[in-house]
PDB file of N, CA and C in Angstrom:
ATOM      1  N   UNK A   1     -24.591 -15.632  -9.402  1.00  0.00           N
ATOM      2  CA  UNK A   1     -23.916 -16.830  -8.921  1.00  0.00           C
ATOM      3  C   UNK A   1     -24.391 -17.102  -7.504  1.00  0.00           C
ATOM      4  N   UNK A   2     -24.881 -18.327  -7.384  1.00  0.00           N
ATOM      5  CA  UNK A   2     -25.141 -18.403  -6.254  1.00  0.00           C
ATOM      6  C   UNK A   2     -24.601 -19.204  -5.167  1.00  0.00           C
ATOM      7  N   UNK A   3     -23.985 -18.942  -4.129  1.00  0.00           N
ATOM      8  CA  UNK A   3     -22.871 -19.352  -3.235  1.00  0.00           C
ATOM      9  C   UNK A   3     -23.301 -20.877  -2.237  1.00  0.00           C
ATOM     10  N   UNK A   4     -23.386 -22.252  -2.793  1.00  0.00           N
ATOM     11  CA  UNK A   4     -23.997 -22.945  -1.584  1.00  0.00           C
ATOM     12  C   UNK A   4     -23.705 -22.696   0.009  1.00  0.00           C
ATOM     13  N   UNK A   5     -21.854 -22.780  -0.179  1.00  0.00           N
ATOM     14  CA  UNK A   5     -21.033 -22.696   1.264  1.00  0.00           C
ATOM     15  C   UNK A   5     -21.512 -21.315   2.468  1.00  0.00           C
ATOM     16  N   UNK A   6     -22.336 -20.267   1.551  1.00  0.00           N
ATOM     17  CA  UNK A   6     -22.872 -19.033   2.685  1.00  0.00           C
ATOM     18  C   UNK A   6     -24.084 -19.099   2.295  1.00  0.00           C
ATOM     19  N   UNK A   7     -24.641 -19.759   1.071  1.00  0.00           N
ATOM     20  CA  UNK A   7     -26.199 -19.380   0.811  1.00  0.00           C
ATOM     21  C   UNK A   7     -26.748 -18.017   0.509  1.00  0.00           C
ATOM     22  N   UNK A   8     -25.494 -17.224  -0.542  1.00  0.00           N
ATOM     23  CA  UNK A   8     -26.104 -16.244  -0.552  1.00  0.00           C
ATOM     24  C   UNK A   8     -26.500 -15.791  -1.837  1.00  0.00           C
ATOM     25  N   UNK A   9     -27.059 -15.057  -2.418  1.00  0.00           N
ATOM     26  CA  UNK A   9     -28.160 -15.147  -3.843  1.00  0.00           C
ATOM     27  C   UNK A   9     -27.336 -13.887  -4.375  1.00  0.00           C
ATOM     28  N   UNK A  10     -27.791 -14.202  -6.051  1.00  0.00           N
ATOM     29  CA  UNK A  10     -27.478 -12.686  -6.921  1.00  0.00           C
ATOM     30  C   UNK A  10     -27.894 -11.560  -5.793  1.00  0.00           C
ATOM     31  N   UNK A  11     -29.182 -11.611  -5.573  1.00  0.00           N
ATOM     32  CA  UNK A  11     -29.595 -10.277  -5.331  1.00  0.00           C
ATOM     33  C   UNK A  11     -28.717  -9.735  -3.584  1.00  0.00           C
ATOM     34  N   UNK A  12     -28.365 -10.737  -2.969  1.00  0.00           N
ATOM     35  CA  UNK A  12     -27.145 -10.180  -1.942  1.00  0.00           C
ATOM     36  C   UNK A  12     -25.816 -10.183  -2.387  1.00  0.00           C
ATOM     37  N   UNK A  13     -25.737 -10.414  -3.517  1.00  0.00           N
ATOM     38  CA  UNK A  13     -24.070 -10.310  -3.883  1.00  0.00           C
ATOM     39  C   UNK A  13     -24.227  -8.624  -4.753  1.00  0.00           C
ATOM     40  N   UNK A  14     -25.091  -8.554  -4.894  1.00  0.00           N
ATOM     41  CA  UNK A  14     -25.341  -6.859  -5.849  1.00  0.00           C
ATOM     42  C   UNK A  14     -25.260  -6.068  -4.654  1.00  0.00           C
ATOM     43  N   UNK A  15     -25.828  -6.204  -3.699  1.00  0.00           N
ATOM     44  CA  UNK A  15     -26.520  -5.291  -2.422  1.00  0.00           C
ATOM     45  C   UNK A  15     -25.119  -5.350  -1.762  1.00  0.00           C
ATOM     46  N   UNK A  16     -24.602  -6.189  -1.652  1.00  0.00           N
ATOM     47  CA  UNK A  16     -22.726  -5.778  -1.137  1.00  0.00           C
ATOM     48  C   UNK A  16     -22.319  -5.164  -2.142  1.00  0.00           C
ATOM     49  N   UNK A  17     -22.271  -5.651  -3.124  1.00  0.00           N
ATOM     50  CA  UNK A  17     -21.191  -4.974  -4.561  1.00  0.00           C
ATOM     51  C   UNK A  17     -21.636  -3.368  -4.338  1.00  0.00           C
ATOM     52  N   UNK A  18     -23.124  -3.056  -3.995  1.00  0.00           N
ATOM     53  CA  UNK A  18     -23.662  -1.628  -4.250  1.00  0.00           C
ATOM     54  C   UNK A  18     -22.964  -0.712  -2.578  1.00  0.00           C
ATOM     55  N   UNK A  19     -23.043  -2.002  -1.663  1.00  0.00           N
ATOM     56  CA  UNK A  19     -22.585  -1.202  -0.711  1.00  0.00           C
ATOM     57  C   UNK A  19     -21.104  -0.634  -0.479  1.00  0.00           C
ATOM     58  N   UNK A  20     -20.553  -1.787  -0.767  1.00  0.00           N
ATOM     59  CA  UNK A  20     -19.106  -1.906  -1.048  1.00  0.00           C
ATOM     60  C   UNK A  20     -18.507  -0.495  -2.003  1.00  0.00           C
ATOM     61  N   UNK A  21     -19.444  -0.672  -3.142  1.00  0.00           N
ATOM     62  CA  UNK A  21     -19.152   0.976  -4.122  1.00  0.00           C
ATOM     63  C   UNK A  21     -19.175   2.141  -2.774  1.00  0.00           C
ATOM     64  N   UNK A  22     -20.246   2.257  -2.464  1.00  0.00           N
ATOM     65  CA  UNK A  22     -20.651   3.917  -1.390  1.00  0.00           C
ATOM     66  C   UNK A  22     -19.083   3.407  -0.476  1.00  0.00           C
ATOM     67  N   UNK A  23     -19.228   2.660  -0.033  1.00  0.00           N
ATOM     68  CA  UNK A  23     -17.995   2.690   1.154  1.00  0.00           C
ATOM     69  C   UNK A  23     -16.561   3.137  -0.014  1.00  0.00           C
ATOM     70  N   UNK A  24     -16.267   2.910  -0.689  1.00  0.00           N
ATOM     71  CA  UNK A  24     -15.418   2.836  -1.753  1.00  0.00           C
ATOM     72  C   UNK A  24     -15.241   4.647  -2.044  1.00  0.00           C
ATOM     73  N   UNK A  25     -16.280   4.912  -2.537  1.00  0.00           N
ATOM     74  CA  UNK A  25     -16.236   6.693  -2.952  1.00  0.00           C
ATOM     75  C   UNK A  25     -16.081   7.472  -1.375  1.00  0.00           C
ATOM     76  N   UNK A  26     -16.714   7.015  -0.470  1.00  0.00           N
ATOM     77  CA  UNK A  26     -16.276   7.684   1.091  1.00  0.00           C
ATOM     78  C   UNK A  26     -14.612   7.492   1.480  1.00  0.00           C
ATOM     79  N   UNK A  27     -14.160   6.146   1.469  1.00  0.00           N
ATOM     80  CA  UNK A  27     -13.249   5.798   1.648  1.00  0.00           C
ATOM     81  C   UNK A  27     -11.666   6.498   0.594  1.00  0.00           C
ATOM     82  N   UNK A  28     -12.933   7.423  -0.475  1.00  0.00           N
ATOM     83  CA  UNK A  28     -11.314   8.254  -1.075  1.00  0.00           C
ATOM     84  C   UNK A  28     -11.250   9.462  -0.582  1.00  0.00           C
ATOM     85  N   UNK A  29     -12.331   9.811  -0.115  1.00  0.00           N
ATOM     86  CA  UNK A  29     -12.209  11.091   0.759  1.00  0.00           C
ATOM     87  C   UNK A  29     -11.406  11.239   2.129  1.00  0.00           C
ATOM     88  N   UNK A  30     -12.242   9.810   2.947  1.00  0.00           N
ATOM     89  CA  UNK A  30     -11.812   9.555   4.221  1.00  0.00           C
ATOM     90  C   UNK A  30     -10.717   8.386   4.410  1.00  0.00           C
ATOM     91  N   UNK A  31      -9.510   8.447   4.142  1.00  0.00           N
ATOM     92  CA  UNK A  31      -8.730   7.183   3.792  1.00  0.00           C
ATOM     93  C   UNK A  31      -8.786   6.165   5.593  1.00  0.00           C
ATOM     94  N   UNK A  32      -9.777   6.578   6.896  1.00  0.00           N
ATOM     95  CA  UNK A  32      -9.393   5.786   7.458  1.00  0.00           C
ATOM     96  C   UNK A  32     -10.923   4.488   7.247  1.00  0.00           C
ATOM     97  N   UNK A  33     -11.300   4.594   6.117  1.00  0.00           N
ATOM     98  CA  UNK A  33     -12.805   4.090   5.631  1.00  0.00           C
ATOM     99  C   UNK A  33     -11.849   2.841   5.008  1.00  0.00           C
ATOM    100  N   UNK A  34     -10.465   2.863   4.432  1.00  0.00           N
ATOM    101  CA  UNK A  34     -10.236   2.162   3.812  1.00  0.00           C
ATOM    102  C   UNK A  34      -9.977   0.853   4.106  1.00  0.00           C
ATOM    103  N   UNK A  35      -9.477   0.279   5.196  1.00  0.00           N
ATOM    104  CA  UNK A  35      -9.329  -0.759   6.110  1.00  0.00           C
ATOM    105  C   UNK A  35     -10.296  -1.777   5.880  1.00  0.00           C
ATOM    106  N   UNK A  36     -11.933  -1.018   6.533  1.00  0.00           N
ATOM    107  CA  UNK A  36     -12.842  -1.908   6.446  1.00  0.00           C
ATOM    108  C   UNK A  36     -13.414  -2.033   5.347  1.00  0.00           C
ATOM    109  N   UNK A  37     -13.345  -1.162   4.025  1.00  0.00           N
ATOM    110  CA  UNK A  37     -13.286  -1.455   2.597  1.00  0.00           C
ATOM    111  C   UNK A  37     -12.961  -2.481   2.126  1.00  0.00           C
ATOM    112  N   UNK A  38     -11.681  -2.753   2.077  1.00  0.00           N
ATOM    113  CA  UNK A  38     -10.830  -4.089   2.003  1.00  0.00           C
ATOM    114  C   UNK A  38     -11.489  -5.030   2.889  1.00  0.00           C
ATOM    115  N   UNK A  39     -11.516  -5.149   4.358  1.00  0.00           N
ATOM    116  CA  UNK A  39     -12.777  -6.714   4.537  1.00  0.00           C
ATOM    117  C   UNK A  39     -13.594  -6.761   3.842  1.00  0.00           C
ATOM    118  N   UNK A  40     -14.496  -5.763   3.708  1.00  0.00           N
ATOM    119  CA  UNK A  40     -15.821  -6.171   3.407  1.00  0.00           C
ATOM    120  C   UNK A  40     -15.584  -6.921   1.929  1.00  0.00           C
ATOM    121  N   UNK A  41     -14.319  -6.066   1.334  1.00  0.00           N
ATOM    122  CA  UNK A  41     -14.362  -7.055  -0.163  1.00  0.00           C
ATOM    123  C   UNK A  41     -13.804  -8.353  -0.606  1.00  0.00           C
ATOM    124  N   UNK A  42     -13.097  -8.430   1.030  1.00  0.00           N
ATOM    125  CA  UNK A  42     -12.630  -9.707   1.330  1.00  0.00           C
ATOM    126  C   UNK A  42     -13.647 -11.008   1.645  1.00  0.00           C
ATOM    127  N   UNK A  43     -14.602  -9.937   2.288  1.00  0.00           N
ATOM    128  CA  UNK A  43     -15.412 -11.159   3.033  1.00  0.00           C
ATOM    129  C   UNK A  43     -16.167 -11.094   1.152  1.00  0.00           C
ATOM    130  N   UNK A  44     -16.334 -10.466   0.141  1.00  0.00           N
ATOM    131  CA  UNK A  44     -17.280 -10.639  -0.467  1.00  0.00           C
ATOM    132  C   UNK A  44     -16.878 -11.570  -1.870  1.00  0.00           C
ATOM    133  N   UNK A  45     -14.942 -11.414  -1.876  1.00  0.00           N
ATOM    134  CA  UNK A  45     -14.314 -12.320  -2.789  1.00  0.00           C
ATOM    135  C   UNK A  45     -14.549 -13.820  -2.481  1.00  0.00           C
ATOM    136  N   UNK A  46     -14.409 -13.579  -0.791  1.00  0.00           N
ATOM    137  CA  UNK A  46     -14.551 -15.487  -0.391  1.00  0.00           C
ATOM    138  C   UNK A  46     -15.439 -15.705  -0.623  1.00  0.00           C
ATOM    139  N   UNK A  47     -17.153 -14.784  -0.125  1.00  0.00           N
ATOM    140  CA  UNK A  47     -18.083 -15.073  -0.571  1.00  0.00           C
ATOM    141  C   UNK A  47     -18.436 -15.911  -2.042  1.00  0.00           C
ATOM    142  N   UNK A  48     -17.668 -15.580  -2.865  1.00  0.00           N
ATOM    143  CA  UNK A  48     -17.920 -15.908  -4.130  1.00  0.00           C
ATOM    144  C   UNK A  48     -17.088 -17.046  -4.852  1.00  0.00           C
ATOM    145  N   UNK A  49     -15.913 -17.359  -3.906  1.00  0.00           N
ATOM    146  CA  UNK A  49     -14.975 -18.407  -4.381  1.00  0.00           C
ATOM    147  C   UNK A  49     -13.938 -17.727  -5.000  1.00  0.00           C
ATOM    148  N   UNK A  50     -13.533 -16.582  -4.926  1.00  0.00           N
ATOM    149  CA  UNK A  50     -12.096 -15.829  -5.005  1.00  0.00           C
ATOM    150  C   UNK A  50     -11.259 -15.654  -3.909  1.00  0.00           C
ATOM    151  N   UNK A  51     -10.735 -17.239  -3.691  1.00  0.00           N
ATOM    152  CA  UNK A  51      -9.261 -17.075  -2.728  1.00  0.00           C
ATOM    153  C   UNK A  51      -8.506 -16.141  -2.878  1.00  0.00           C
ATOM    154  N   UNK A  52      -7.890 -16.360  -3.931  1.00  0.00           N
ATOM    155  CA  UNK A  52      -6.792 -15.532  -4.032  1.00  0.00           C
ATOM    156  C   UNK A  52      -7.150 -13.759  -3.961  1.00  0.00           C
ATOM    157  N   UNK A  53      -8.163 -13.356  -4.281  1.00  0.00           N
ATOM    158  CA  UNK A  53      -8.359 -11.921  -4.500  1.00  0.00           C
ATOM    159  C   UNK A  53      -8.374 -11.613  -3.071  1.00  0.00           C
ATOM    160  N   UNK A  54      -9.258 -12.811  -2.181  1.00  0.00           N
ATOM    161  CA  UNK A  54     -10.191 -12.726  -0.501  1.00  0.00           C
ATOM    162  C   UNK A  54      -8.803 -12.319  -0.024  1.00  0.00           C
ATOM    163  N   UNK A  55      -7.852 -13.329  -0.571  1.00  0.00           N
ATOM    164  CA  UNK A  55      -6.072 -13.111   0.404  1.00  0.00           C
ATOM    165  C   UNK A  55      -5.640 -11.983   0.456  1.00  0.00           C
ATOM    166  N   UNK A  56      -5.704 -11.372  -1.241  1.00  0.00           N
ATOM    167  CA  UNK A  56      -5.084 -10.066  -1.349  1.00  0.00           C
ATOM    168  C   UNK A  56      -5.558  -8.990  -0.538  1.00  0.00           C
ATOM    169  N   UNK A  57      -6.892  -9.331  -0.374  1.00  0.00           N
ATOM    170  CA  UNK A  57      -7.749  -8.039  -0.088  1.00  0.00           C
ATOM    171  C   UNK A  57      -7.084  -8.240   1.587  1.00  0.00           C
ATOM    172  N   UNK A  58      -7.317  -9.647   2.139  1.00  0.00           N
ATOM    173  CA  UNK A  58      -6.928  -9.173   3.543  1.00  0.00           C
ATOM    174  C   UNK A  58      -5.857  -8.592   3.907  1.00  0.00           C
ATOM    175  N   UNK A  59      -4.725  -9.174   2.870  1.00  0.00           N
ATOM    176  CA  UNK A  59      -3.498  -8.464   3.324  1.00  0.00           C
ATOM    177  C   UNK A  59      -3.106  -6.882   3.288  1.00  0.00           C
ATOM    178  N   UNK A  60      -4.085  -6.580   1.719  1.00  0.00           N
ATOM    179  CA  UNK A  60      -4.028  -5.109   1.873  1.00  0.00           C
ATOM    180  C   UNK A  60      -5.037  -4.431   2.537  1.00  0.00           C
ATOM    181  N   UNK A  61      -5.917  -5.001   3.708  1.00  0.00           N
ATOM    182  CA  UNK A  61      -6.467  -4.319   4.638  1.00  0.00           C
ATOM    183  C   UNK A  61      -5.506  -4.371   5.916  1.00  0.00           C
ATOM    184  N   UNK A  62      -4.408  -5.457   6.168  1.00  0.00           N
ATOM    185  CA  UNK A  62      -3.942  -5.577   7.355  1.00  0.00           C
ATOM    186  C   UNK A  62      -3.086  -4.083   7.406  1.00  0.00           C
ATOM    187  N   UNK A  63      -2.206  -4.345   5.696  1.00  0.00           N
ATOM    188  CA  UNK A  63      -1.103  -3.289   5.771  1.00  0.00           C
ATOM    189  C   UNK A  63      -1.809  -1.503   5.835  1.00  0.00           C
ATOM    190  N   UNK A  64      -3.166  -1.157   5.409  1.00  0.00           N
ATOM    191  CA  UNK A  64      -3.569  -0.367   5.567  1.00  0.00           C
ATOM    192  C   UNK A  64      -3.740   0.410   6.809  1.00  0.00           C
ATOM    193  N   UNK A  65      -4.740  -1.081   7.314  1.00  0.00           N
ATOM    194  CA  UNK A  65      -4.534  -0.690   9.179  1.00  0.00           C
ATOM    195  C   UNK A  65      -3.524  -0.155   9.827  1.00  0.00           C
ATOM    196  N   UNK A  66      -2.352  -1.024   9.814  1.00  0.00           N
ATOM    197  CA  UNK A  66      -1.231  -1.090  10.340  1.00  0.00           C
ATOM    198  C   UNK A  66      -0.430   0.302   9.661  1.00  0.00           C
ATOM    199  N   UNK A  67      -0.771   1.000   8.516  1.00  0.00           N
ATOM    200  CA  UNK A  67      -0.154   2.182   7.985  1.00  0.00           C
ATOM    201  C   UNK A  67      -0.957   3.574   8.701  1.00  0.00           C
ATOM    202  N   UNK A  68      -2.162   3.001   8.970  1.00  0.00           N
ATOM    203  CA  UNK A  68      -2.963   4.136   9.741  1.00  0.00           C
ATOM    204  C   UNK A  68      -3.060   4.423  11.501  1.00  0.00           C
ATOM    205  N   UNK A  69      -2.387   3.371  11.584  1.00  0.00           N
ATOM    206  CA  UNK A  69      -2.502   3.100  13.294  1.00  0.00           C
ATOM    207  C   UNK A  69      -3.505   3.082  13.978  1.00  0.00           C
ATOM    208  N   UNK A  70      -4.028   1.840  13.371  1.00  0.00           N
ATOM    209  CA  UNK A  70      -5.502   1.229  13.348  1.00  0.00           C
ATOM    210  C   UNK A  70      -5.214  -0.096  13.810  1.00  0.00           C
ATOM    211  N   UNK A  71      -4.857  -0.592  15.102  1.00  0.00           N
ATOM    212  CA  UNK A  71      -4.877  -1.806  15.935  1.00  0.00           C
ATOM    213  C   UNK A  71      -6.679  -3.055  15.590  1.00  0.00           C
ATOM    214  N   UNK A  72      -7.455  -1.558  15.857  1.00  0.00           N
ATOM    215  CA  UNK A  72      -8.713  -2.986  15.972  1.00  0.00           C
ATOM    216  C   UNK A  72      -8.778  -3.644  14.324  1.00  0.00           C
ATOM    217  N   UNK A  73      -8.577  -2.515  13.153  1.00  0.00           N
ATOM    218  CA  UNK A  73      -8.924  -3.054  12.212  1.00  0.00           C
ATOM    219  C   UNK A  73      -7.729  -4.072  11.539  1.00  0.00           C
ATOM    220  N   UNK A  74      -6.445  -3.748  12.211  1.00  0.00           N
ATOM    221  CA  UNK A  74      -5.359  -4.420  11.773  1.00  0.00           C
ATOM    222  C   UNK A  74      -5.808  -6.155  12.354  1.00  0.00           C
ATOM    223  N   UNK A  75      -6.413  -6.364  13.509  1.00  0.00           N
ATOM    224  CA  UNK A  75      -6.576  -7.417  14.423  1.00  0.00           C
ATOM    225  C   UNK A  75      -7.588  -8.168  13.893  1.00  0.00           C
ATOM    226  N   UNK A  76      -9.204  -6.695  13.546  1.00  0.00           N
ATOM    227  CA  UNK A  76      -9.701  -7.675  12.250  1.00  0.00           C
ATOM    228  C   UNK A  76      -9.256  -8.713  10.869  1.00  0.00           C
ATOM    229  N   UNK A  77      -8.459  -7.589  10.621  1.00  0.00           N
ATOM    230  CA  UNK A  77      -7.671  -8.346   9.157  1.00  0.00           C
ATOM    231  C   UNK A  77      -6.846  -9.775   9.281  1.00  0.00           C
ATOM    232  N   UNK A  78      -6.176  -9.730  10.429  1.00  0.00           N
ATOM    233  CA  UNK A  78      -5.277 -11.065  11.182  1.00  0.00           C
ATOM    234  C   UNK A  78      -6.548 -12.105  11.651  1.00  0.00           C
ATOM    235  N   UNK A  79      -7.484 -11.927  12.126  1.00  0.00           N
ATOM    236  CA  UNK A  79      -8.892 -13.039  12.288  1.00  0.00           C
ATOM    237  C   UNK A  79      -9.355 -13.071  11.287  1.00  0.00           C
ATOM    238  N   UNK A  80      -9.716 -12.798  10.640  1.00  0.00           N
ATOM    239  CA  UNK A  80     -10.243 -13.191   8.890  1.00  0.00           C
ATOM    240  C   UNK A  80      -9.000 -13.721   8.180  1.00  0.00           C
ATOM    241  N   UNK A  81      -7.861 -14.109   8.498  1.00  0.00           N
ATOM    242  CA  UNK A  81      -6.967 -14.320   7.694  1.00  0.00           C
ATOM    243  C   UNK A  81      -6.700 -15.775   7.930  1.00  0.00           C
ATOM    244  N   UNK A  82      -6.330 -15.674   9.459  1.00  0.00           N
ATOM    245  CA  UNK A  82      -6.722 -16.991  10.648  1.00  0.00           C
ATOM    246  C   UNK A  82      -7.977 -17.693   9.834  1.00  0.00           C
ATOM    247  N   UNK A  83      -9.337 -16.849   9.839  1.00  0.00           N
ATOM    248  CA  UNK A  83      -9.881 -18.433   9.897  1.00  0.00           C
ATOM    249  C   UNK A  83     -10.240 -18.232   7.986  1.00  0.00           C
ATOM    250  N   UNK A  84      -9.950 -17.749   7.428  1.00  0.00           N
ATOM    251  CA  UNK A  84      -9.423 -18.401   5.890  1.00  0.00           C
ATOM    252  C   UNK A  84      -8.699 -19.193   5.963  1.00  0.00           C
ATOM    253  N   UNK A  85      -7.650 -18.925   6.407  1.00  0.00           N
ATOM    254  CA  UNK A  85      -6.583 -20.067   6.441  1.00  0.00           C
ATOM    255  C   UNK A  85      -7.035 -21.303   6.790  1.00  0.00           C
ATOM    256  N   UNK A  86      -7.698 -21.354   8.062  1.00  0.00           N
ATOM    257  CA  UNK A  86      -8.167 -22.774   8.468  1.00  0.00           C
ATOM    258  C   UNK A  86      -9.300 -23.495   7.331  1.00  0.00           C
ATOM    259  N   UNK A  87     -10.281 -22.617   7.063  1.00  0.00           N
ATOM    260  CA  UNK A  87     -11.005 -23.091   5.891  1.00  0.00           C
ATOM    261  C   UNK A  87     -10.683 -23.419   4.765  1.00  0.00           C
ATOM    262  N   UNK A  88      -9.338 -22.944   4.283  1.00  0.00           N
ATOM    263  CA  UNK A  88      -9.077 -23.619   2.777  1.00  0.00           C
ATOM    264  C   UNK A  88      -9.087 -24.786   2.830  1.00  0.00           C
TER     265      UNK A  88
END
């Protein structure tokens, strides 16, 4: 599928999906991996035209942050949420 609004091709939507996996199997070992797990699959749902999943994912990266006492990544999750919001 290819995304006009980011311009990005099958072969970069695999190369996240593949990266996204490795961060994914680290992130069950290391649960403070999990935070930026959730953006990246946020940024990769919007990428693709999944609002609703992009939402979920941010929110369950904010509450992750915020469960780990993780300020920068919680602050990430609140600016990606911000400017989703403005873009819908």
């Amino acid at each position: 599928i290819h995304s006009p609004a980011t311009g990005s091709t099958p072969v970069q939507d695999a190369e996240a999906t593949r990266a996204l996996g490795t961060l994914r199997a680290f992130a069950r070992m290391c649960p403070v991996a999990r935070p930026r797990l959730l953006l990246g699959e946020a940024a990769l749902a919007s990428r693709m035209g999944r609002v609703r999943a992009a939402r979920r994912k941010l929110e369950a990266a904010l509450a992750s942050a915020t469960a780990l006492g993780m300020p920068l990544e919680a602050e990430l999750a609140r600016g990606a949420a911000k400017a989703r919001a403005s873009g819908e």
